[in-house]
Tab-separated table of C-alpha atoms in Angstrom:
chain	number	residue	atom	x	y	z
A	247	UNK	CA	21.910	-35.945	-20.896
A	248	UNK	CA	18.517	-36.339	-22.784
A	249	UNK	CA	17.646	-34.869	-25.909
A	250	UNK	CA	15.249	-32.084	-24.545
A	251	UNK	CA	17.996	-29.533	-24.106
A	252	UNK	CA	18.672	-29.608	-27.629
A	253	UNK	CA	15.337	-28.150	-28.612
A	254	UNK	CA	15.557	-24.490	-28.176
A	255	UNK	CA	11.990	-23.801	-27.861
A	256	UNK	CA	11.634	-26.278	-24.831
A	257	UNK	CA	14.492	-24.545	-23.254
A	258	UNK	CA	13.241	-21.231	-23.976
A	259	UNK	CA	10.050	-21.831	-21.831
A	260	UNK	CA	12.319	-21.580	-18.802
A	261	UNK	CA	11.913	-17.748	-19.497
A	262	UNK	CA	8.189	-18.115	-18.112
A	263	UNK	CA	9.749	-18.721	-14.669
A	264	UNK	CA	11.401	-15.109	-14.273
A	265	UNK	CA	8.064	-13.667	-15.926
A	266	UNK	CA	5.765	-15.516	-13.721
A	267	UNK	CA	7.944	-14.846	-10.605
A	268	UNK	CA	7.697	-10.840	-11.423
A	269	UNK	CA	4.046	-10.772	-12.950
A	270	UNK	CA	2.898	-12.815	-9.503
A	271	UNK	CA	-0.790	-13.393	-10.558
A	272	UNK	CA	-2.918	-12.706	-7.557
A	273	UNK	CA	-5.410	-15.442	-8.542
A	274	UNK	CA	-2.448	-18.137	-8.081
A	275	UNK	CA	-1.652	-17.218	-4.644
A	276	UNK	CA	-2.434	-18.960	-1.333
A	277	UNK	CA	-2.755	-16.555	1.516
A	278	UNK	CA	-0.613	-14.022	-0.293
A	279	UNK	CA	2.112	-16.307	-1.065
A	280	UNK	CA	2.993	-17.228	-4.795
A	281	UNK	CA	4.010	-21.012	-5.697
A	282	UNK	CA	7.703	-21.699	-6.608
A	283	UNK	CA	7.557	-21.308	-10.328
A	284	UNK	CA	10.917	-22.749	-10.769
A	285	UNK	CA	10.062	-26.079	-8.974
A	286	UNK	CA	6.945	-26.300	-11.170
A	287	UNK	CA	9.248	-25.954	-14.442
A	288	UNK	CA	12.246	-27.934	-13.052
A	289	UNK	CA	10.363	-30.963	-12.303
A	290	UNK	CA	9.233	-31.940	-15.594
A	291	UNK	CA	12.251	-31.208	-17.287
A	292	UNK	CA	14.585	-32.860	-15.029
A	293	UNK	CA	12.211	-36.030	-15.186
A	294	UNK	CA	12.274	-36.114	-18.856
A	295	UNK	CA	16.122	-34.889	-19.834
A	296	UNK	CA	17.871	-36.511	-16.804
A	297	UNK	CA	20.216	-35.510	-13.999
A	298	UNK	CA	22.990	-33.542	-15.825
A	299	UNK	CA	20.436	-31.428	-17.730
A	300	UNK	CA	18.165	-30.865	-14.462
A	301	UNK	CA	21.051	-29.906	-12.449
A	302	UNK	CA	22.156	-27.278	-15.174
A	303	UNK	CA	18.853	-26.014	-15.671
A	304	UNK	CA	18.571	-25.640	-11.734
A	305	UNK	CA	21.713	-23.763	-11.791
A	306	UNK	CA	20.453	-21.390	-14.521
A	307	UNK	CA	17.134	-20.779	-12.969
A	308	UNK	CA	18.800	-20.069	-9.597
A	309	UNK	CA	21.000	-17.588	-10.962
A	310	UNK	CA	18.249	-15.826	-12.661
A	311	UNK	CA	16.012	-15.799	-9.635
A	312	UNK	CA	18.687	-14.695	-7.254
A	313	UNK	CA	18.972	-11.641	-9.323
A	314	UNK	CA	15.328	-10.996	-9.139
A	315	UNK	CA	15.169	-11.029	-5.222
A	316	UNK	CA	16.687	-8.652	-2.643
A	317	UNK	CA	19.480	-9.657	-0.339
A	318	UNK	CA	21.946	-12.740	-0.630
A	319	UNK	CA	19.884	-15.433	0.055
A	320	UNK	CA	20.376	-18.226	-2.848
A	321	UNK	CA	18.277	-20.639	-4.448
A	322	UNK	CA	20.881	-21.990	-6.566
A	323	UNK	CA	22.218	-24.961	-4.362
A	324	UNK	CA	18.701	-26.580	-3.591
A	325	UNK	CA	17.650	-26.066	-7.104
A	326	UNK	CA	20.798	-27.655	-8.590
A	327	UNK	CA	20.150	-30.700	-6.037
A	328	UNK	CA	16.457	-31.060	-6.824
A	329	UNK	CA	17.115	-31.021	-10.882
A	330	UNK	CA	19.845	-33.777	-10.157
A	331	UNK	CA	17.440	-35.795	-7.778
A	332	UNK	CA	14.557	-35.468	-9.996
A	333	UNK	CA	16.524	-36.347	-13.148
A	334	UNK	CA	17.788	-39.660	-11.368
A	335	UNK	CA	14.041	-40.415	-10.420
A	336	UNK	CA	13.002	-40.105	-14.161
A	337	UNK	CA	15.956	-42.322	-15.392
A	338	UNK	CA	14.973	-45.214	-13.173
A	339	UNK	CA	11.990	-47.599	-12.928
A	340	UNK	CA	8.465	-46.630	-14.156
A	341	UNK	CA	8.101	-43.198	-15.486
A	342	UNK	CA	6.292	-40.897	-13.416
A	343	UNK	CA	3.056	-39.864	-14.523
A	344	UNK	CA	0.706	-39.784	-11.924
A	345	UNK	CA	-0.956	-36.736	-10.593
A	346	UNK	CA	-0.272	-37.645	-6.974
A	347	UNK	CA	3.446	-38.358	-7.567
A	348	UNK	CA	4.024	-35.010	-9.333
A	349	UNK	CA	2.338	-33.214	-6.579
A	350	UNK	CA	4.164	-34.839	-3.882
A	351	UNK	CA	7.653	-34.331	-5.413
A	352	UNK	CA	6.771	-30.640	-6.225
A	353	UNK	CA	5.631	-30.322	-2.705
A	354	UNK	CA	8.843	-31.808	-1.405
A	355	UNK	CA	10.783	-29.673	-3.704
A	356	UNK	CA	9.161	-26.631	-2.655
A	357	UNK	CA	9.521	-27.496	0.876
A	358	UNK	CA	13.310	-28.029	0.796
A	359	UNK	CA	13.755	-24.737	-1.082
A	360	UNK	CA	11.819	-22.752	1.441
A	361	UNK	CA	13.482	-24.381	4.365
A	362	UNK	CA	16.922	-23.650	2.559
A	363	UNK	CA	15.783	-19.891	2.130
A	364	UNK	CA	14.304	-19.880	5.922
A	365	UNK	CA	17.794	-20.911	7.198
A	366	UNK	CA	19.848	-18.564	4.981
A	367	UNK	CA	17.573	-15.407	6.218
A	368	UNK	CA	17.983	-16.661	9.574
A	369	UNK	CA	21.495	-17.059	9.744
A	370	UNK	CA	22.141	-13.863	8.020
A	371	UNK	CA	20.000	-12.350	11.098
A	372	UNK	CA	17.174	-11.269	8.551
A	373	UNK	CA	14.253	-13.350	9.436
A	374	UNK	CA	13.967	-14.909	12.736
A	375	UNK	CA	12.514	-18.670	12.549
A	376	UNK	CA	9.048	-17.186	13.391
A	377	UNK	CA	5.584	-17.958	12.398
A	378	UNK	CA	6.085	-15.512	9.237
A	379	UNK	CA	8.704	-17.820	7.962
A	380	UNK	CA	6.645	-20.973	8.614
A	381	UNK	CA	3.732	-19.201	7.103
A	382	UNK	CA	5.424	-18.716	3.766
A	383	UNK	CA	6.900	-22.315	3.891
A	384	UNK	CA	3.692	-24.024	4.328
A	385	UNK	CA	1.668	-21.718	2.149
A	386	UNK	CA	4.225	-22.025	-0.883
A	387	UNK	CA	4.683	-25.661	-0.487
A	388	UNK	CA	0.654	-26.309	-0.701
A	389	UNK	CA	0.226	-23.984	-3.473
A	390	UNK	CA	3.003	-25.469	-5.644
A	391	UNK	CA	2.115	-28.866	-4.674
A	392	UNK	CA	-1.580	-28.132	-5.702
A	393	UNK	CA	-0.550	-26.611	-9.141
A	394	UNK	CA	1.967	-29.339	-9.750
A	395	UNK	CA	-0.548	-31.917	-11.042
A	396	UNK	CA	-2.356	-29.528	-13.448
A	397	UNK	CA	0.963	-27.749	-14.791
A	398	UNK	CA	3.766	-30.375	-14.540
A	399	UNK	CA	1.640	-33.252	-16.205
A	400	UNK	CA	1.047	-31.083	-19.206
A	401	UNK	CA	4.765	-30.068	-19.434
A	402	UNK	CA	5.809	-33.665	-18.808
A	403	UNK	CA	3.448	-35.225	-21.688
A	404	UNK	CA	4.466	-32.663	-24.346
A	405	UNK	CA	8.188	-32.961	-23.394
A	406	UNK	CA	8.215	-36.531	-23.192
A	407	UNK	CA	6.472	-36.911	-26.750
A	408	UNK	CA	9.293	-34.574	-28.015
A	409	UNK	CA	11.962	-36.482	-26.640
A	410	UNK	CA	10.514	-39.683	-27.742
A	411	UNK	CA	10.365	-38.155	-31.418
A	412	UNK	CA	13.861	-37.072	-31.321
A	413	UNK	CA	15.478	-39.938	-29.729
B	56	UNK	CA	31.110	-58.265	-7.574
B	57	UNK	CA	32.661	-55.199	-8.992
B	58	UNK	CA	31.152	-51.759	-8.167
B	59	UNK	CA	29.674	-49.194	-10.536
B	60	UNK	CA	32.512	-47.224	-12.227
B	61	UNK	CA	32.031	-43.578	-11.973
B	62	UNK	CA	31.685	-42.083	-15.469
B	63	UNK	CA	33.767	-38.880	-15.611
B	64	UNK	CA	32.839	-36.923	-18.785
B	65	UNK	CA	36.073	-36.517	-21.019
B	66	UNK	CA	37.634	-33.147	-22.004
B	67	UNK	CA	36.349	-33.556	-25.411
B	68	UNK	CA	32.964	-33.805	-24.375
B	69	UNK	CA	33.311	-30.848	-21.981
B	70	UNK	CA	34.821	-28.873	-24.888
B	71	UNK	CA	31.830	-29.929	-27.064
B	72	UNK	CA	29.247	-28.416	-24.458
B	73	UNK	CA	30.927	-24.910	-24.919
B	74	UNK	CA	27.484	-23.264	-25.649
B	75	UNK	CA	26.193	-24.395	-22.361
B	76	UNK	CA	29.174	-22.876	-20.553
B	77	UNK	CA	28.709	-19.715	-22.249
B	78	UNK	CA	25.108	-19.713	-21.198
B	79	UNK	CA	26.014	-20.507	-17.648
B	80	UNK	CA	28.493	-17.615	-17.800
B	81	UNK	CA	25.903	-15.061	-19.150
B	82	UNK	CA	23.582	-16.293	-16.185
B	83	UNK	CA	26.226	-15.523	-13.981
B	84	UNK	CA	26.444	-12.128	-15.307
B	85	UNK	CA	22.831	-11.962	-14.918
B	86	UNK	CA	23.288	-12.675	-11.222
B	87	UNK	CA	26.056	-10.263	-10.587
B	88	UNK	CA	23.846	-7.447	-12.345
B	89	UNK	CA	21.155	-8.442	-10.121
B	90	UNK	CA	18.745	-9.140	-13.062
B	91	UNK	CA	19.167	-6.008	-15.106
B	92	UNK	CA	18.156	-7.670	-18.282
B	93	UNK	CA	15.382	-9.480	-17.093
B	94	UNK	CA	13.652	-6.719	-15.456
B	95	UNK	CA	14.234	-4.401	-18.530
B	96	UNK	CA	12.929	-7.138	-20.519
B	97	UNK	CA	9.844	-7.363	-18.342
B	98	UNK	CA	9.352	-3.674	-18.093
B	99	UNK	CA	9.348	-3.630	-22.021
B	100	UNK	CA	6.761	-6.484	-22.450
B	101	UNK	CA	4.475	-5.454	-19.565
B	102	UNK	CA	4.219	-1.738	-20.692
B	103	UNK	CA	0.875	-2.077	-22.331
B	104	UNK	CA	-0.423	-3.275	-18.913
B	105	UNK	CA	0.901	-0.691	-16.504
B	106	UNK	CA	-1.710	1.168	-14.748
B	107	UNK	CA	-3.381	4.264	-16.253
B	108	UNK	CA	-3.147	7.846	-15.170
B	109	UNK	CA	-6.301	7.786	-13.104
B	110	UNK	CA	-4.299	6.240	-10.433
B	111	UNK	CA	-1.810	9.167	-10.523
B	112	UNK	CA	-4.395	11.648	-10.102
B	113	UNK	CA	-5.771	9.799	-7.210
B	114	UNK	CA	-2.275	9.840	-5.912
B	115	UNK	CA	-1.844	13.486	-6.158
B	116	UNK	CA	-5.140	14.283	-4.358
B	117	UNK	CA	-4.478	11.752	-1.324
B	118	UNK	CA	-0.993	13.402	-1.009
B	119	UNK	CA	-2.550	16.620	-0.817
B	120	UNK	CA	-4.719	15.627	2.054
B	121	UNK	CA	-1.905	13.811	3.677
B	122	UNK	CA	0.233	17.200	3.633
B	123	UNK	CA	-2.321	19.323	5.038
B	124	UNK	CA	-2.999	16.798	8.141
B	125	UNK	CA	0.874	16.845	8.579
B	126	UNK	CA	1.373	20.380	8.163
B	127	UNK	CA	1.094	21.693	11.709
B	128	UNK	CA	3.440	19.095	12.941
B	129	UNK	CA	6.005	19.911	10.094
B	130	UNK	CA	6.151	23.608	10.897
B	131	UNK	CA	6.725	22.801	14.448
B	132	UNK	CA	9.627	20.305	13.527
B	133	UNK	CA	11.232	22.702	11.159
B	134	UNK	CA	11.441	25.331	13.691
B	135	UNK	CA	12.782	23.232	16.253
B	136	UNK	CA	15.420	21.598	13.846
B	137	UNK	CA	16.448	24.965	12.619
B	138	UNK	CA	16.759	26.235	16.165
B	139	UNK	CA	18.679	23.099	17.602
B	140	UNK	CA	20.802	21.756	14.528
B	141	UNK	CA	20.602	24.523	11.782
B	142	UNK	CA	19.891	21.363	9.670
B	143	UNK	CA	18.938	22.587	6.137
B	144	UNK	CA	17.163	20.139	4.170
B	145	UNK	CA	15.372	21.000	0.871
B	146	UNK	CA	12.886	18.283	-0.138
B	147	UNK	CA	14.073	16.446	-3.285
B	148	UNK	CA	11.946	16.324	-6.446
B	149	UNK	CA	9.241	13.592	-6.196
B	150	UNK	CA	9.088	11.421	-9.137
B	151	UNK	CA	5.975	9.438	-10.033
B	152	UNK	CA	6.480	5.789	-10.886
B	153	UNK	CA	4.230	2.787	-12.079
B	154	UNK	CA	4.398	-0.269	-9.989
B	155	UNK	CA	4.911	-2.995	-12.548
B	156	UNK	CA	5.571	-6.101	-10.168
B	157	UNK	CA	4.379	-6.494	-6.579
B	158	UNK	CA	5.525	-9.153	-4.227
B	159	UNK	CA	4.260	-8.015	-0.867
B	160	UNK	CA	4.297	-11.564	0.587
B	161	UNK	CA	6.607	-14.477	0.322
B	162	UNK	CA	10.325	-14.531	1.261
B	163	UNK	CA	10.847	-10.964	0.113
B	164	UNK	CA	8.537	-7.974	0.219
B	165	UNK	CA	9.460	-5.954	-2.880
B	166	UNK	CA	8.041	-4.017	-5.624
B	167	UNK	CA	9.517	-3.341	-9.213
B	168	UNK	CA	8.791	0.076	-10.467
B	169	UNK	CA	8.668	1.250	-14.229
B	170	UNK	CA	11.488	4.224	-13.859
B	171	UNK	CA	14.956	3.910	-13.185
B	172	UNK	CA	18.236	5.608	-13.278
B	173	UNK	CA	17.326	7.380	-16.433
B	174	UNK	CA	14.451	8.900	-14.579
B	175	UNK	CA	16.806	10.124	-11.880
B	176	UNK	CA	15.886	7.359	-9.187
B	177	UNK	CA	19.043	6.306	-7.217
B	178	UNK	CA	19.411	3.513	-4.352
B	179	UNK	CA	18.325	4.533	-1.190
B	180	UNK	CA	15.613	6.913	-2.500
B	181	UNK	CA	12.587	6.700	-0.182
B	182	UNK	CA	9.299	5.664	-1.576
B	183	UNK	CA	5.891	7.072	-0.795
B	184	UNK	CA	2.448	5.699	-1.714
B	185	UNK	CA	-1.008	7.502	-0.667
B	186	UNK	CA	-0.828	7.302	3.191
B	187	UNK	CA	2.872	7.402	3.881
B	188	UNK	CA	6.357	5.719	3.563
B	189	UNK	CA	6.373	2.336	2.055
B	190	UNK	CA	10.069	1.445	1.581
B	191	UNK	CA	13.170	2.563	-0.058
B	192	UNK	CA	14.905	1.814	-3.365
B	193	UNK	CA	17.199	-1.203	-3.204
B	194	UNK	CA	18.753	-1.300	-6.790
B	195	UNK	CA	18.189	0.470	-9.919
B	196	UNK	CA	18.479	-0.401	-13.947
B	197	UNK	CA	18.089	2.172	-16.400
B	198	UNK	CA	14.276	1.630	-16.769
B	199	UNK	CA	13.282	-0.010	-13.513
B	200	UNK	CA	13.806	0.180	-10.099
B	201	UNK	CA	13.390	-2.593	-7.104
B	202	UNK	CA	12.014	-1.387	-3.670
B	203	UNK	CA	12.505	-3.107	-0.648
B	204	UNK	CA	9.286	-2.739	1.328
B	205	UNK	CA	9.372	-1.544	5.141
B	206	UNK	CA	7.811	-5.209	5.786
B	207	UNK	CA	10.838	-6.731	4.181
B	208	UNK	CA	12.712	-8.858	6.680
B	209	UNK	CA	15.935	-6.880	5.818
B	210	UNK	CA	14.433	-3.549	6.107
B	211	UNK	CA	15.480	-1.433	9.152
B	212	UNK	CA	14.733	2.362	9.556
B	213	UNK	CA	14.856	4.730	12.248
B	214	UNK	CA	11.198	6.326	13.120
B	215	UNK	CA	9.590	8.763	15.747
B	216	UNK	CA	7.036	8.606	17.842
B	217	UNK	CA	5.881	12.441	17.980
B	218	UNK	CA	3.378	12.125	21.240
B	219	UNK	CA	5.972	10.869	23.350
B	220	UNK	CA	9.152	12.379	21.614
B	221	UNK	CA	10.882	8.947	21.276
B	222	UNK	CA	13.130	7.284	18.609
B	223	UNK	CA	12.681	3.801	17.559
B	224	UNK	CA	13.889	1.365	14.964
B	225	UNK	CA	11.152	0.034	12.707
B	226	UNK	CA	12.458	-3.437	11.770
B	227	UNK	CA	10.486	-5.742	9.107
B	228	UNK	CA	9.414	-9.333	10.147
B	229	UNK	CA	8.304	-10.565	6.734
B	230	UNK	CA	4.715	-9.977	7.678
B	231	UNK	CA	2.366	-6.918	7.253
B	232	UNK	CA	3.101	-5.563	10.334
B	233	UNK	CA	6.680	-4.481	11.287
B	234	UNK	CA	8.181	-4.310	14.689
B	235	UNK	CA	9.157	-1.166	16.661
B	236	UNK	CA	11.954	-1.419	18.616
B	237	UNK	CA	12.814	0.982	21.372
B	238	UNK	CA	16.106	1.988	22.810
B	239	UNK	CA	14.693	3.046	26.530
B	240	UNK	CA	12.936	0.953	28.818
B	241	UNK	CA	9.941	3.384	29.843
B	242	UNK	CA	8.921	4.905	26.434
B	243	UNK	CA	5.015	5.686	27.489
B	244	UNK	CA	3.877	4.421	23.883
B	245	UNK	CA	0.397	3.016	23.716
B	246	UNK	CA	-1.727	1.801	20.831
B	247	UNK	CA	-3.029	4.278	18.270
B	248	UNK	CA	0.280	6.520	18.604
B	249	UNK	CA	1.250	7.798	14.969
B	250	UNK	CA	4.688	6.817	13.806
B	251	UNK	CA	6.713	9.077	11.510
B	252	UNK	CA	10.011	9.167	9.920
B	253	UNK	CA	12.652	10.622	12.480
B	254	UNK	CA	12.985	14.499	12.401
B	255	UNK	CA	16.786	14.019	12.403
B	256	UNK	CA	16.957	11.408	9.634
B	257	UNK	CA	19.484	11.851	6.862
B	258	UNK	CA	18.277	8.872	4.946
B	259	UNK	CA	14.509	9.526	4.304
B	260	UNK	CA	12.819	13.005	4.470
B	261	UNK	CA	11.866	13.875	8.073
B	262	UNK	CA	8.039	13.734	9.266
B	263	UNK	CA	6.655	11.228	6.577
B	264	UNK	CA	3.864	9.408	7.985
B	265	UNK	CA	4.758	5.600	8.472
B	266	UNK	CA	2.050	3.976	10.518
B	267	UNK	CA	0.131	3.618	13.739
B	268	UNK	CA	1.006	1.418	16.666
B	269	UNK	CA	-1.314	-1.449	17.163
B	270	UNK	CA	-0.149	-3.160	20.279
B	271	UNK	CA	2.665	-2.747	22.763
B	272	UNK	CA	4.692	-5.403	24.552
B	273	UNK	CA	6.184	-3.851	27.793
B	274	UNK	CA	7.296	-6.959	29.215
B	275	UNK	CA	10.542	-7.583	26.846
B	276	UNK	CA	13.941	-7.168	28.046
B	277	UNK	CA	16.024	-4.911	27.645
B	278	UNK	CA	13.374	-2.504	25.828
B	279	UNK	CA	9.835	-2.614	24.849
B	280	UNK	CA	8.808	-3.524	21.515
B	281	UNK	CA	5.568	-2.500	19.676
B	282	UNK	CA	3.667	-3.812	16.494
B	283	UNK	CA	3.102	-1.264	13.609
B	284	UNK	CA	0.279	-0.991	11.136
B	285	UNK	CA	1.579	0.906	8.110
B	286	UNK	CA	-0.698	3.598	6.991
B	287	UNK	CA	-0.214	3.137	3.252
B	288	UNK	CA	-2.005	0.199	1.327
B	289	UNK	CA	1.126	-1.532	-0.426
B	290	UNK	CA	-1.231	-4.259	-1.815
B	291	UNK	CA	-3.663	-1.657	-3.668
B	292	UNK	CA	-1.417	0.999	-4.682
B	293	UNK	CA	-0.341	1.107	-8.567
B	294	UNK	CA	1.677	4.308	-8.507
B	295	UNK	CA	4.229	5.599	-6.015
B	296	UNK	CA	6.276	8.577	-5.665
B	297	UNK	CA	9.951	8.508	-5.068
B	298	UNK	CA	11.887	11.111	-3.528
B	299	UNK	CA	14.962	11.889	-5.313
B	300	UNK	CA	17.675	12.978	-2.901
């Protein structure tokens, strides 16, 4: 694990995820669908702090977000997997910094998260695999991918600087 | 060439990470309580930005108009129920509550209200907006309540088409327009028919306006289905009324 999780204020920024999910600002929506704030926070965190920290952060975020939503569909498994995957990517090769890469990773993460929710809701006979589900899936992935280069790169730079200073 | 050995953290390392285990345990508690602490904290933080009283007055006048338009139907229905079922229902108190979080789109269609069990709200209470019924309370905390909108994919509620005297099941689709499923084949329902809550409902008060039929698909088997436009504007409402049961 990296050193970022030892900085309490860095970890405390995760509180922005449930707050933004509840506040759901209208000007950051695409076709009425909000971005996946968990993906936008988890991506830079896992890239800087490694797979174990990313997976644990994914678990924590997933538990909180599941608590804020109706029904039994869970975001926990996918957020753990994404945290681990992005942590592994951050640990190998050239550090990911380009806007395109960040946007693509966030878009993929949001897509995987959306597909898992769509399948869970479909299996529980709540939401048929219809245009409504696909609309939410596509809109959320696009808005998450579009916001990632702006938000994730800022977090990435800040947290990388802190990690470099502390290590 | 030897393969990479799997690094297993020792028990000592796991024990050293006890604050993180405590955090995860606490978050499991949050998950099991359906986010009670978070929604309460959000309600406390967002209190300065809650909608003002002007909306509340507008809500009251809109509901007065709604009551007038429904009066005739309610009286006729009351007489019929009294005669047939001797069903005595006293309308519960209506509690005004501000909308502090709104998610009408996405995977879940829900609202968070700024009043909870301390104000007398309970899970299952119907929620009204100017124009009619919008959903039911799904869960409550002491100061907040979560509302499952009629458009949510998990929402199912019995409704009544007064013109043709037919019951149907209003099923949320995750879209702004829920689907109305009928039990019989020949319903005679057509676009423009008004949908209300079932006169015999025990879950929600009877004869509350729900919406209007937009289109009917008579070709479906075993029974036709209709698309319903809800009469209450969920996207715009800042105050709602919860009918305590």
